Coordinates of C-alpha atoms and ligand atoms in Angstrom, one line a residue:
M1 CA -17.4 -6.7 18.9
L2 CA -17.5 -9.7 16.8
F3 CA -18.0 -10.2 13.1
E4 CA -21.4 -12.0 14.1
N5 CA -22.5 -8.7 15.6
L6 CA -22.1 -6.8 12.3
N7 CA -24.9 -8.8 10.6
I8 CA -22.6 -10.6 8.3
N9 CA -23.9 -13.7 7.0
K10 CA -22.4 -17.0 8.3
D11 CA -20.8 -18.1 5.1
I12 CA -18.7 -14.9 5.1
V13 CA -17.9 -15.1 8.8
K14 CA -16.7 -18.7 8.3
A15 CA -14.4 -17.6 5.4
I16 CA -13.2 -14.6 7.3
K17 CA -12.3 -16.8 10.3
E18 CA -10.5 -19.0 8.1
E19 CA -8.4 -16.0 7.1
G20 CA -7.3 -15.9 10.7
Y21 CA -9.2 -12.8 11.6
I22 CA -10.7 -13.0 15.1
K23 CA -12.5 -9.6 15.4
P24 CA -13.1 -6.7 13.1
T25 CA -10.7 -3.9 12.8
P26 CA -11.9 -0.3 13.8
I27 CA -12.7 0.5 10.1
Q28 CA -14.5 -2.7 9.6
E29 CA -16.7 -2.1 12.6
E30 CA -17.4 1.4 11.5
A31 CA -18.0 1.0 7.8
I32 CA -19.5 -2.5 7.3
P33 CA -22.9 -1.5 8.9
Y34 CA -23.2 1.6 6.7
I35 CA -22.3 -0.1 3.6
L36 CA -24.7 -2.8 4.3
K37 CA -27.4 -0.3 4.6
G38 CA -26.5 1.3 1.3
K39 CA -24.9 4.5 2.5
D40 CA -22.0 6.1 0.5
V41 CA -18.7 6.0 2.5
L42 CA -15.7 8.2 2.6
G43 CA -12.9 6.2 4.3
C44 CA -9.8 8.0 5.5
A45 CA -7.6 5.0 6.2
Q46 CA -4.2 4.1 5.6
T47 CA -3.0 0.7 4.5
G48 CA -2.8 -2.0 6.9
T49 CA -6.1 -1.0 8.7
G50 CA -8.3 -3.8 7.0
K51 CA -10.0 -1.3 4.6
T52 CA -10.2 -3.9 1.9
A53 CA -12.4 -6.3 4.1
A54 CA -14.4 -3.1 5.2
F55 CA -15.7 -2.6 1.6
A56 CA -15.3 -6.2 0.2
V57 CA -17.5 -8.1 2.8
P58 CA -20.7 -6.0 2.6
I59 CA -20.4 -5.9 -1.2
L60 CA -20.1 -9.6 -1.2
Q61 CA -22.9 -10.1 1.1
N62 CA -25.3 -7.6 -0.7
I63 CA -24.4 -9.2 -4.1
S64 CA -24.8 -12.8 -2.9
A65 CA -28.2 -11.8 -1.3
K66 CA -29.4 -11.0 -4.8
G67 CA -28.9 -14.5 -6.2
E68 CA -28.2 -15.6 -9.6
L69 CA -27.6 -12.2 -11.4
G70 CA -23.9 -12.9 -11.8
K71 CA -24.7 -15.7 -14.2
V72 CA -25.8 -13.1 -16.8
P73 CA -22.8 -12.5 -19.0
G74 CA -21.4 -8.9 -18.8
H75 CA -23.6 -8.2 -15.6
I76 CA -21.0 -6.4 -13.6
S77 CA -22.6 -5.4 -10.2
A78 CA -19.5 -4.0 -8.5
L79 CA -16.6 -2.1 -9.8
I80 CA -13.4 -1.7 -7.6
L81 CA -10.8 0.6 -9.1
A82 CA -7.2 0.3 -7.8
P83 CA -4.1 2.3 -8.8
T84 CA -1.6 -0.6 -9.3
R85 CA -1.8 -4.2 -10.6
E86 CA -0.3 -5.4 -7.3
L87 CA -3.1 -3.8 -5.3
A88 CA -5.7 -4.9 -7.7
I89 CA -4.5 -8.5 -7.3
Q90 CA -4.4 -8.2 -3.5
I91 CA -8.1 -6.9 -3.6
G92 CA -9.1 -9.8 -5.8
E93 CA -7.5 -12.3 -3.5
S94 CA -9.4 -10.7 -0.6
F95 CA -12.7 -11.0 -2.5
T96 CA -11.9 -14.7 -3.4
G97 CA -11.0 -15.5 0.4
Y98 CA -14.0 -13.7 1.9
G99 CA -16.4 -15.1 -0.7
K100 CA -15.2 -18.6 -0.9
Y101 CA -18.4 -20.0 0.4
L102 CA -20.7 -17.7 -2.0
D103 CA -21.5 -18.0 -5.6
V104 CA -20.1 -14.6 -6.4
K105 CA -17.4 -14.4 -9.1
N106 CA -14.7 -11.7 -9.2
L107 CA -12.3 -10.8 -12.0
V108 CA -9.1 -8.7 -11.8
I109 CA -8.0 -6.9 -14.9
F110 CA -4.9 -4.7 -15.3
G111 CA -2.6 -3.7 -18.1
G112 CA 0.9 -5.0 -19.1
V113 CA -0.3 -8.5 -19.8
S114 CA -2.3 -10.0 -22.6
Q115 CA -6.0 -9.1 -22.5
D116 CA -7.2 -12.4 -23.8
P117 CA -7.7 -14.4 -20.6
Q118 CA -9.3 -11.4 -19.2
T119 CA -11.9 -11.0 -22.1
R120 CA -12.5 -14.7 -22.0
A121 CA -13.3 -14.5 -18.3
L122 CA -15.5 -11.5 -18.9
K123 CA -17.5 -13.5 -21.4
R124 CA -18.1 -16.1 -18.7
G125 CA -19.7 -13.7 -16.5
V126 CA -18.4 -11.4 -13.7
D127 CA -20.2 -10.1 -10.5
I128 CA -17.3 -8.0 -9.1
L129 CA -14.6 -6.4 -11.4
I130 CA -11.4 -5.1 -9.8
A131 CA -9.4 -3.1 -12.4
T132 CA -6.7 -0.6 -12.9
P133 CA -8.0 2.5 -14.8
G134 CA -6.0 2.1 -18.0
R135 CA -6.9 -1.4 -18.9
L136 CA -10.4 -0.9 -17.9
L137 CA -10.8 2.1 -20.3
D138 CA -9.2 -0.1 -23.0
L139 CA -11.7 -2.9 -22.6
I140 CA -14.6 -0.5 -22.3
D141 CA -13.6 1.0 -25.6
Q142 CA -13.4 -2.3 -27.2
K143 CA -16.9 -3.2 -26.0
Y144 CA -15.9 -6.1 -23.7
I145 CA -17.1 -4.3 -20.7
D146 CA -20.3 -2.4 -20.1
L147 CA -20.7 -0.6 -16.8
K148 CA -24.4 0.1 -17.0
N149 CA -25.4 -2.6 -14.3
V150 CA -22.9 -1.4 -11.7
E151 CA -24.5 -0.9 -8.2
Y152 CA -21.4 -0.5 -6.2
F153 CA -18.4 1.5 -7.0
V154 CA -15.3 1.6 -4.9
L155 CA -12.4 4.0 -5.6
D156 CA -9.4 2.6 -3.5
E157 CA -6.3 4.6 -2.6
A158 CA -7.6 7.7 -4.4
D159 CA -4.7 9.6 -3.4
R160 CA -2.3 7.4 -5.0
M161 CA -4.2 7.5 -8.3
L162 CA -3.9 11.3 -8.0
D163 CA -0.2 10.9 -7.7
M164 CA 0.1 8.5 -10.5
G165 CA -1.8 10.9 -13.0
M166 CA -4.8 8.7 -13.2
I167 CA -7.5 11.0 -12.2
N168 CA -8.7 12.0 -15.7
D169 CA -9.0 8.3 -16.6
V170 CA -11.1 7.8 -13.2
K171 CA -13.4 10.6 -14.2
K172 CA -13.8 9.1 -17.6
I173 CA -14.9 5.8 -16.0
I174 CA -17.2 7.4 -13.5
S175 CA -18.9 9.0 -16.4
K176 CA -19.8 5.6 -17.7
L177 CA -21.3 4.5 -14.5
P178 CA -25.1 4.5 -13.9
K179 CA -26.3 7.6 -11.9
V180 CA -27.9 5.6 -9.1
R181 CA -25.3 3.5 -7.3
Q182 CA -23.6 3.1 -4.0
N183 CA -20.2 4.7 -3.8
M184 CA -17.1 4.1 -1.5
L185 CA -13.9 6.1 -1.6
F186 CA -10.7 5.3 0.2
S187 CA -7.9 7.3 0.7
A188 CA -4.9 7.5 3.1
T189 CA -4.7 11.3 2.8
M190 CA -7.3 13.8 1.5
P191 CA -5.5 16.4 -0.7
K192 CA -7.8 19.1 -2.2
E193 CA -8.2 17.4 -5.4
I194 CA -9.4 14.2 -3.7
L195 CA -12.0 16.2 -1.6
T196 CA -13.3 17.8 -4.8
L197 CA -13.6 14.5 -6.5
T198 CA -15.3 13.2 -3.3
N199 CA -17.8 15.9 -3.2
S200 CA -18.7 15.2 -6.9
I201 CA -19.2 11.4 -6.7
L202 CA -20.5 10.7 -3.1
K203 CA -23.9 11.4 -2.0
N204 CA -24.3 12.3 1.7
P205 CA -21.4 10.1 2.6
V206 CA -20.7 8.8 6.0
S207 CA -17.1 9.7 7.0
V208 CA -15.1 6.9 8.4
E209 CA -11.7 7.8 9.7
V210 CA -9.5 5.4 11.6
T211 CA -5.9 6.5 11.7
P212 CA -5.2 9.9 10.5
V213 CA -2.4 10.1 8.3
S214 CA -0.4 12.3 10.5
S215 CA -0.4 9.8 13.3
T216 CA 1.7 6.8 11.8
V217 CA 0.6 3.4 13.0
D218 CA 1.6 3.1 16.5
A219 CA 2.7 -0.5 16.3
I220 CA 5.7 0.7 14.1
T221 CA 8.9 1.6 15.6
Q222 CA 10.6 4.4 13.6
E223 CA 14.3 5.1 13.5
L224 CA 16.5 7.4 11.6
Y225 CA 20.1 7.1 10.4
F226 CA 22.0 10.1 9.2
V227 CA 24.4 8.8 6.7
D228 CA 26.3 10.1 3.6
R229 CA 24.8 9.0 0.2
K230 CA 28.0 7.1 -0.7
H231 CA 27.7 5.1 2.6
K232 CA 24.1 4.1 2.4
K233 CA 24.8 0.8 0.7
H234 CA 27.4 -0.2 3.3
L235 CA 25.0 0.7 6.1
L236 CA 22.3 -1.3 4.3
I237 CA 24.5 -4.3 4.1
D238 CA 25.5 -3.9 7.7
L239 CA 21.9 -3.7 8.9
L240 CA 21.1 -6.8 6.9
K241 CA 23.7 -8.8 8.7
D242 CA 21.2 -8.8 11.5
K243 CA 19.1 -12.0 11.1
A244 CA 16.4 -10.3 13.0
L245 CA 15.4 -8.5 9.9
T246 CA 13.6 -11.4 8.6
S247 CA 11.7 -9.9 5.7
V248 CA 12.7 -6.4 4.5
L249 CA 11.2 -4.0 2.0
V250 CA 13.7 -1.5 0.9
F251 CA 12.5 1.7 -0.8
S252 CA 14.4 3.5 -3.6
R253 CA 13.1 6.6 -5.1
T254 CA 14.0 5.7 -8.6
K255 CA 13.9 2.4 -10.7
H256 CA 17.6 2.7 -11.4
G257 CA 18.5 3.1 -7.9
A258 CA 16.4 0.0 -7.1
N259 CA 18.5 -2.1 -9.5
I260 CA 21.7 -0.7 -8.2
I261 CA 20.8 -1.4 -4.6
T262 CA 19.9 -5.0 -5.5
K263 CA 23.1 -5.5 -7.4
E264 CA 25.0 -4.3 -4.3
L265 CA 23.1 -6.6 -1.9
N266 CA 23.6 -9.5 -4.4
S267 CA 27.4 -8.9 -4.5
A268 CA 27.5 -8.8 -0.9
G269 CA 26.0 -12.3 -0.9
I270 CA 22.4 -11.0 0.3
E271 CA 19.7 -12.4 -1.9
A272 CA 17.4 -9.6 -3.0
L273 CA 15.2 -8.9 -5.9
A274 CA 13.9 -5.5 -7.3
I275 CA 10.3 -4.8 -8.3
H276 CA 9.6 -1.7 -10.3
G277 CA 7.5 -0.5 -13.3
N278 CA 10.2 -1.4 -15.8
K279 CA 10.1 -5.0 -14.9
S280 CA 7.6 -7.2 -16.7
Q281 CA 4.5 -8.2 -15.0
N282 CA 5.8 -11.8 -14.7
A283 CA 9.1 -10.6 -13.2
R284 CA 7.4 -8.6 -10.7
Q285 CA 4.9 -11.3 -9.7
L286 CA 7.9 -13.8 -9.5
A287 CA 9.8 -11.4 -7.2
L288 CA 6.7 -10.8 -5.0
N289 CA 5.9 -14.5 -4.7
S290 CA 9.6 -15.4 -3.9
F291 CA 9.3 -12.6 -1.0
K292 CA 6.0 -13.8 0.3
E293 CA 7.1 -17.3 0.4
G294 CA 10.2 -16.3 2.4
K295 CA 12.7 -17.6 -0.5
I296 CA 14.3 -14.2 -0.4
R297 CA 14.6 -11.9 2.6
V298 CA 14.9 -8.6 0.8
L299 CA 12.7 -6.9 -1.8
V300 CA 13.8 -3.5 -3.1
A301 CA 10.9 -1.5 -4.6
T302 CA 9.9 1.9 -5.8
D303 CA 6.8 3.5 -4.3
I304 CA 4.5 2.8 -7.2
A305 CA 5.5 -0.9 -7.4
A306 CA 5.2 -1.3 -3.6
R307 CA 1.6 -0.5 -3.6
G308 CA -0.5 -3.5 -2.7
I309 CA 2.5 -5.6 -1.4
D310 CA 0.7 -7.2 1.3
V311 CA 3.0 -9.5 3.3
D312 CA 1.7 -10.5 6.6
E313 CA 5.2 -11.0 8.1
L314 CA 7.0 -8.0 6.9
S315 CA 9.4 -7.2 9.7
H316 CA 11.1 -4.1 8.4
V317 CA 10.7 -1.2 6.0
I318 CA 13.9 0.5 5.1
N319 CA 13.7 3.9 3.5
Y320 CA 17.1 3.8 1.6
D321 CA 16.0 7.2 0.1
L322 CA 13.5 9.4 1.9
P323 CA 10.6 10.3 -0.3
E324 CA 10.0 13.8 -1.5
V325 CA 6.2 13.7 -0.6
P326 CA 5.7 13.4 3.2
E327 CA 2.5 11.3 2.8
T328 CA 4.5 8.6 0.9
Y329 CA 6.7 8.0 4.0
V330 CA 3.4 7.2 5.8
H331 CA 2.4 4.8 2.9
R332 CA 5.7 3.2 3.1
I333 CA 6.0 2.5 6.7
G334 CA 2.4 1.2 6.7
R335 CA 3.7 -1.8 4.7
T336 CA 4.9 -3.1 8.0
G337 CA 3.1 -3.3 11.3
R338 CA 0.1 -4.4 9.5
A339 CA -3.2 -5.5 11.2
G340 CA -1.6 -5.1 14.8
Q341 CA 1.7 -6.7 14.0
Q342 CA 5.0 -5.4 15.2
G343 CA 7.0 -3.6 12.6
T344 CA 10.1 -1.5 12.3
A345 CA 10.7 1.3 9.8
L346 CA 14.3 2.5 9.4
S347 CA 15.1 5.5 7.2
F348 CA 18.4 6.7 5.8
C349 CA 18.9 10.5 5.4
D350 CA 21.7 12.2 3.7
V351 CA 22.4 16.0 3.5
D352 CA 20.3 16.5 0.5
E353 CA 17.3 14.9 2.2
M354 CA 17.0 17.1 5.2
E355 CA 14.2 19.1 3.7
Y356 CA 12.2 15.9 3.0
L357 CA 12.9 14.8 6.6
K358 CA 11.4 18.1 7.8
G359 CA 8.4 17.7 5.8
I360 CA 7.9 14.2 7.1
E361 CA 8.3 15.0 10.8
K362 CA 5.8 17.9 10.4
L363 CA 3.3 15.7 8.9
I364 CA 3.7 12.8 11.6
C365 CA 3.9 15.5 14.3
K366 CA 7.0 13.9 15.8
K367 CA 10.7 13.6 15.5
I368 CA 11.9 10.3 14.4
P369 CA 14.4 8.8 17.0
V370 CA 17.9 9.0 15.7
I371 CA 20.2 5.9 15.9
E372 CA 23.6 7.5 16.9
E373 CA 25.6 4.4 17.1
H374 CA 26.5 3.0 13.7
S375 CA 29.6 2.7 11.4
Y376 CA 28.8 5.4 9.0
K377 CA 27.4 8.0 11.2
V378 CA 27.5 11.6 10.2
S379 CA 27.9 14.0 12.8
A380 CA 28.6 17.8 13.1
N381 CA 25.5 20.0 12.2
T382 CA 22.8 17.8 11.2
K383 CA 20.4 20.1 12.4
P384 CA 18.7 22.1 9.7
L385 CA 19.4 25.8 10.0
E386 CA 16.3 28.0 9.7
G387 CA 16.2 29.0 6.1
N388 CA 19.7 27.6 5.4
K389 CA 20.7 24.4 3.6
P390 CA 21.9 21.9 6.4
T391 CA 25.4 20.8 6.6
M392 CA 26.6 17.3 7.5
K393 CA 30.0 15.9 8.0
T394 CA 31.0 12.4 8.1
T395 CA 33.2 11.7 11.1
T396 CA 33.7 8.0 11.3
A397 CA 33.1 6.2 8.0
K398 CA 34.9 3.0 8.5
N399 CA 33.1 -0.3 8.7
T400 CA 34.4 -2.2 11.7
G401 CA 33.2 -5.3 10.2
K402 CA 31.7 -6.2 13.7
S403 CA 28.0 -6.6 14.2
L404 CA 26.4 -3.2 14.8
N405 CA 25.0 -2.2 18.2
Y406 CA 21.7 -0.6 17.3
R407 CA 21.3 1.2 20.6
R408 CA 19.0 4.0 20.2
G409 CA 20.7 7.2 21.0
R410 CA 19.2 10.3 22.3
N411 CA 17.6 12.5 19.7
S412 CA 19.9 15.3 19.9
R413 CA 18.4 17.5 17.3
Ligands
AMP501 P1 -5.7 -3.8 4.2 O1 -5.7 -2.6 5.0 O2 -7.1 -4.2 3.8 O3 -4.7 -3.8 3.1 O4 -5.5 -5.1 5.3 C1 -4.2 -5.3 5.9 C2 -4.1 -6.6 6.4 O5 -4.8 -6.9 7.5 C3 -4.2 -7.7 5.4 O6 -3.1 -8.7 5.6 C4 -5.5 -8.3 5.9 O7 -5.6 -9.7 5.6 C5 -5.4 -8.1 7.4 N1 -6.7 -8.0 8.1 C6 -7.8 -7.4 7.5 N2 -9.0 -7.4 8.4 C7 -8.4 -8.1 9.5 C8 -9.0 -8.5 10.7 N3 -10.2 -8.2 11.1 N4 -8.1 -9.1 11.6 C9 -6.7 -9.6 11.3 N5 -6.3 -9.1 10.1 C10 -7.0 -8.4 9.3

């Protein structure tokens, strides 16, 4: 299947090819024809599947086919809601890239920065608005934005919006949309609340499911290190001595943790920056750009800040802390191995995280292979006892200083 076979106009095909895409990904192949035909779509797809182009391409095509409407100030034809600024920026870049030969304007708005450039751009006229819910509501309240002409509505990463407590804002925004419109809802997981929302906003949707959340992207090699909490930093520093880890996203459960990890890495001579909600928008963007451009090898992030980080060459994801919510693990490791690239996800697990590990392995329906050979290995009883708190004991905790042999041991659990 080629993009040409999807009835996409030649200007968009040309731009897509310049992005380096050779053929559509499965979700694009499935969703684009339906969206072009005006159907509502429910996309169950995790990140890295090409879901952005799956909705952006047909929306661009339909809007550009209508001609000059975008020239009327305030005439917003498409609204894309995204949970984070990073994801919103990413989506905006995709629209700009795919639409570079079209006369269709997009604008990205999000909070945490001055609203003036955003309101000035709105006054100049925008066809496609990509927004985070809070700032959008703000600007609607101030009468800078009117959604009455919206024909296409996309709710991206709906499950993440739920996690972030944005669902009420989303509902408020939906109530301001015209009744007749085309809807697309994308979510990596479908918790009950999202299904309810889906039923209330989508009309006879076509369901497009690419990779179910429980089967993590095949291209990603997953490995697990049992390690005491106090040795995690040493293990991380040791692992990062391996230059094969070219571009590494380290996940910390907390913002404070992310700062500490970054400090530890910097004092070990490893250049790293942190990205999380307590950092200013400028600091976050600077860190992200330095990482994308390869100026720094390591970015330490919290889950929320990491949404929307799209780095084509991300070689490794390291779960310094295991996430409490199993689906978050899938979101995290989906940051690597994107669009068919190889990727590796390494996870550290200490005794207090055994329950989280159990939840993750249940969700992905497999045991993550354990790396037995490392300098901080924890042995003894690493196996969760039914109904009991597991016990772990460090046997060898000394750093040999030699480069590590990352041979995969047999999964003895
Ligand atoms: P997404 O799931 O939309 O975040 O996309 C993940 C990554 O895949 C992004 O880096 C896109 O640029 C890339 N991508 C999207 N569609 C294709 C395609 N058809 N071929 C190759 N890469 C793609």
